[in-house]
XYZ file of C-alpha atoms in Angstrom:
277
model
C 11.554 29.197 0.239
C 12.163 31.009 -3.070
C 16.272 30.535 -2.421
C 15.694 26.676 -1.821
C 13.634 26.156 -5.168
C 16.041 28.177 -7.016
C 18.681 25.744 -5.748
C 16.724 22.677 -6.838
C 16.518 24.074 -10.497
C 20.145 24.773 -10.043
C 21.090 21.894 -9.594
C 18.946 19.841 -11.824
C 19.928 21.785 -14.773
C 23.195 21.131 -14.430
C 22.830 17.274 -14.459
C 19.977 17.571 -16.664
C 21.473 16.408 -20.568
C 23.248 13.588 -18.233
C 20.417 12.258 -17.013
C 18.018 12.544 -20.208
C 20.920 10.721 -21.840
C 20.331 7.727 -18.827
C 16.411 7.865 -20.169
C 16.973 7.592 -23.973
C 19.453 5.160 -23.241
C 17.096 2.915 -21.142
C 14.145 3.387 -23.542
C 16.657 2.675 -26.333
C 18.123 -0.362 -25.192
C 14.419 -1.889 -23.664
C 12.861 -1.083 -27.190
C 15.951 -3.247 -28.547
C 14.858 -5.749 -25.840
C 11.149 -5.825 -27.000
C 12.508 -6.571 -30.695
C 15.134 -9.353 -29.640
C 12.937 -11.162 -27.743
C 10.208 -10.896 -29.823
C 11.623 -12.472 -33.127
C 13.948 -14.854 -31.217
C 10.215 -16.266 -30.500
C 8.103 -15.833 -33.257
C 11.487 -17.345 -34.808
C 11.173 -20.229 -33.315
C 7.150 -20.450 -33.658
C 8.282 -20.575 -37.518
C 10.461 -23.297 -37.230
C 8.122 -25.222 -34.845
C 5.263 -25.419 -36.583
C 5.964 -24.565 -40.646
C 9.532 -26.599 -40.522
C 9.214 -29.512 -37.570
C 5.468 -29.527 -38.394
C 4.735 -29.614 -34.582
C 1.243 -28.828 -33.324
C 0.495 -25.679 -32.039
C -1.108 -26.781 -28.947
C 2.420 -28.118 -28.494
C 4.407 -26.236 -28.710
C 2.699 -24.004 -26.450
C 2.438 -26.540 -23.670
C 6.066 -26.827 -24.135
C 7.644 -22.992 -24.748
C 4.622 -21.267 -23.578
C 3.546 -18.239 -24.541
C 5.406 -15.109 -25.492
C 5.076 -12.474 -22.576
C 7.061 -9.337 -21.312
C 8.778 -11.658 -18.491
C 10.957 -12.948 -21.788
C 11.997 -9.384 -22.120
C 12.709 -7.873 -18.533
C 15.123 -10.947 -18.200
C 16.962 -10.252 -21.520
C 20.378 -8.557 -21.197
C 19.560 -4.955 -23.101
C 16.286 -4.328 -21.004
C 18.234 -4.760 -17.356
C 21.966 -3.435 -18.685
C 20.353 0.068 -18.693
C 18.690 -0.399 -15.065
C 21.834 -1.195 -13.916
C 24.312 1.904 -15.377
C 21.269 4.465 -13.850
C 21.268 2.745 -10.317
C 25.474 2.858 -10.364
C 25.495 5.880 -12.609
C 22.547 7.449 -9.446
C 25.175 6.282 -6.684
C 27.273 7.924 -8.061
C 26.361 11.057 -8.211
C 24.962 11.540 -4.823
C 28.772 11.691 -3.715
C 29.703 13.783 -7.124
C 26.864 16.430 -6.502
C 28.888 17.349 -3.314
C 32.946 17.245 -4.565
C 31.638 19.298 -7.845
C 32.069 22.462 -5.606
C 35.325 21.968 -4.677
C 36.953 21.040 -8.704
C 38.977 23.640 -10.238
C 41.045 26.581 -9.125
C 38.062 28.667 -8.010
C 35.891 26.564 -6.270
C 32.652 27.371 -7.100
C 31.740 25.973 -3.576
C 32.883 29.104 -1.889
C 30.314 31.472 -3.835
C 27.837 28.873 -3.200
C 28.266 29.238 0.639
C 27.843 33.238 0.832
C 24.560 33.073 -0.686
C 22.098 35.142 0.854
C 20.167 31.980 2.314
C 20.667 29.139 5.204
C 23.523 27.236 4.306
C 20.849 24.063 5.489
C 19.436 24.976 1.777
C 22.172 24.027 -0.418
C 22.012 20.407 1.968
C 18.732 19.774 1.232
C 18.696 21.274 -2.335
C 21.044 18.762 -2.989
C 19.128 15.736 -1.448
C 15.748 16.891 -2.915
C 17.338 16.360 -6.389
C 18.758 13.011 -6.028
C 15.414 11.957 -4.829
C 13.869 13.770 -8.108
C 16.227 11.912 -10.875
C 15.735 8.821 -8.775
C 11.388 9.239 -9.207
C 11.946 10.197 -12.610
C 12.985 7.454 -12.984
C 11.242 5.641 -11.480
C 8.135 7.077 -13.319
C 10.258 6.418 -16.795
C 10.277 3.374 -16.174
C 6.733 2.393 -15.774
C 6.176 4.384 -19.055
C 8.501 2.397 -20.417
C 6.946 -0.733 -19.255
C 3.101 0.433 -20.422
C 5.151 1.161 -24.010
C 7.366 -1.928 -24.217
C 4.115 -4.223 -23.097
C 1.620 -2.077 -25.702
C 4.551 -2.860 -28.568
C 4.892 -6.082 -27.782
C 1.056 -6.273 -28.358
C 1.734 -5.113 -32.067
C 4.242 -7.776 -32.628
C 3.020 -11.172 -31.301
C -0.713 -12.046 -31.776
C -2.920 -13.088 -29.027
C -2.720 -16.718 -29.701
C 1.183 -16.773 -28.676
C 0.991 -14.104 -25.930
C 0.196 -13.347 -22.626
C -0.273 -10.072 -21.109
C 1.049 -9.968 -17.811
C 0.839 -6.596 -15.202
C 3.409 -4.268 -13.624
C 3.233 -6.103 -10.315
C 3.193 -9.395 -11.947
C 6.627 -7.813 -14.147
C 8.529 -6.701 -11.060
C 7.929 -9.656 -9.162
C 9.545 -11.774 -11.655
C 12.323 -9.634 -12.339
C 14.934 -8.969 -9.689
C 15.869 -5.099 -10.850
C 12.452 -3.966 -11.341
C 11.896 -5.517 -7.912
C 14.627 -3.141 -6.571
C 12.526 -0.380 -8.351
C 8.965 -0.977 -7.718
C 7.888 -3.002 -4.288
C 5.317 -4.820 -4.489
C 3.008 -2.791 -1.603
C 3.293 0.797 0.136
C 4.808 -0.342 2.894
C 7.439 -1.807 1.274
C 7.854 0.793 -1.008
C 8.092 3.232 2.633
C 10.271 0.963 4.038
C 12.708 0.266 0.581
C 12.952 3.990 -0.184
C 12.699 5.590 3.331
C 15.591 3.495 4.065
C 17.458 4.106 0.947
C 17.092 7.886 1.725
C 18.164 7.807 5.209
C 21.396 5.810 3.934
C 22.101 8.489 1.431
C 21.853 11.297 4.372
C 23.950 9.808 6.590
C 26.549 9.064 3.052
C 25.861 13.488 2.734
C 27.021 13.704 6.142
C 29.809 11.609 6.105
C 30.962 13.500 3.183
C 30.507 16.962 5.270
C 32.752 15.141 7.929
C 35.400 15.049 4.919
C 35.198 18.213 4.083
C 35.653 19.865 7.477
C 37.897 18.071 8.575
C 39.918 16.133 5.427
C 41.976 13.140 6.562
C 40.512 13.360 10.100
C 37.627 13.509 8.826
C 37.411 10.635 7.071
C 38.152 8.373 9.826
C 35.604 10.235 11.831
C 32.767 10.442 9.177
C 33.791 6.809 8.680
C 32.859 5.871 12.652
C 29.760 8.319 12.624
C 28.691 5.794 9.174
C 28.927 2.786 10.794
C 27.545 3.937 13.750
C 24.391 5.673 12.287
C 24.144 2.257 9.718
C 23.806 -0.339 12.801
C 21.243 2.066 14.696
C 19.598 2.204 11.903
C 19.303 -1.245 11.242
C 19.581 -2.662 14.728
C 16.060 -4.077 15.056
C 16.959 -6.056 11.223
C 20.104 -6.949 12.105
C 18.896 -8.372 15.590
C 16.530 -10.129 14.075
C 17.861 -11.912 11.107
C 21.815 -11.826 12.559
C 21.543 -12.223 16.245
C 18.694 -14.332 15.555
C 16.299 -12.533 18.230
C 12.484 -13.349 18.344
C 11.073 -10.589 20.505
C 9.455 -8.716 18.410
C 6.132 -9.002 15.952
C 6.655 -7.923 12.766
C 4.366 -5.139 13.334
C 6.763 -4.439 15.968
C 9.432 -4.594 14.516
C 8.035 -2.605 11.774
C 7.332 0.074 14.342
C 11.043 -0.005 15.797
C 12.649 0.468 12.770
C 10.913 3.765 12.153
C 11.231 5.291 15.192
C 15.209 3.738 14.895
C 15.067 5.519 11.293
C 13.771 8.563 11.852
C 15.945 9.231 15.519
C 19.320 8.383 12.387
C 17.375 11.040 9.726
C 16.939 13.590 12.950
C 20.874 13.028 14.338
C 22.177 13.053 10.687
C 20.464 16.284 9.492
C 21.651 18.473 12.552
C 25.291 16.794 12.641
C 25.372 17.836 8.573
C 24.117 21.448 9.899
C 26.331 21.664 12.708
C 29.483 21.188 10.343
C 28.270 23.227 7.514
C 27.651 25.999 9.811
C 30.802 25.811 11.903
C 33.050 24.093 10.420
C 33.253 23.983 6.459
C 34.577 27.620 6.149
C 34.802 30.187 3.064
């Protein structure tokens, strides 16, 4: 356990600067979205009420109150989320290949450490998980800060406050990060980390057998993906309706656990028997 935690600390420290830059970029960009949208709305209010002499009630019925809905659908708000998601996807693969870069590849020293090789595997998966959940926590905190800032910029008579759940339902990107129920959260992120685990196994195939490993990895990944989502594929694409929603959920959970177990065992075998120093 001690060696595993040291590896997690090492992996996180290696990408910490870039990680905190992503959080900082997200914070600055989304705060800009609050200022841009609130200024735009207040400008509409001033033009309508003081130049065009439109009654306040008429303006509100036609335009509506200002809310975080305007902000979460602004490009300044959504663009850093897209960048963070893209960066996490890229780093999920780069976290392995960085070890093989350079003339004196660091992977050789890493594999010779006096610890189980699977600790290296799990430390990388844990690092990605910590980064993803850290970004989600940062986004939730930013939503609270942005909501408070909006309260300072726009008065109550022209503003309506929305809950986190309402915001997640009104933004495509927030809906990805913040599922609307605990079950949806488990299924959403369970599937995500299951696919990440499959991706790690595919990378180990490639690292073990090079070009032939790419083909083996693609075959393994395709079979695992189809098995992972077999109930959904049968229900949504083929049109099989033989399972109730609860039964479909259980089937997906069981198959998901089977795929995770298969990927973990295959990765253990490759890392210990085929990836050599």
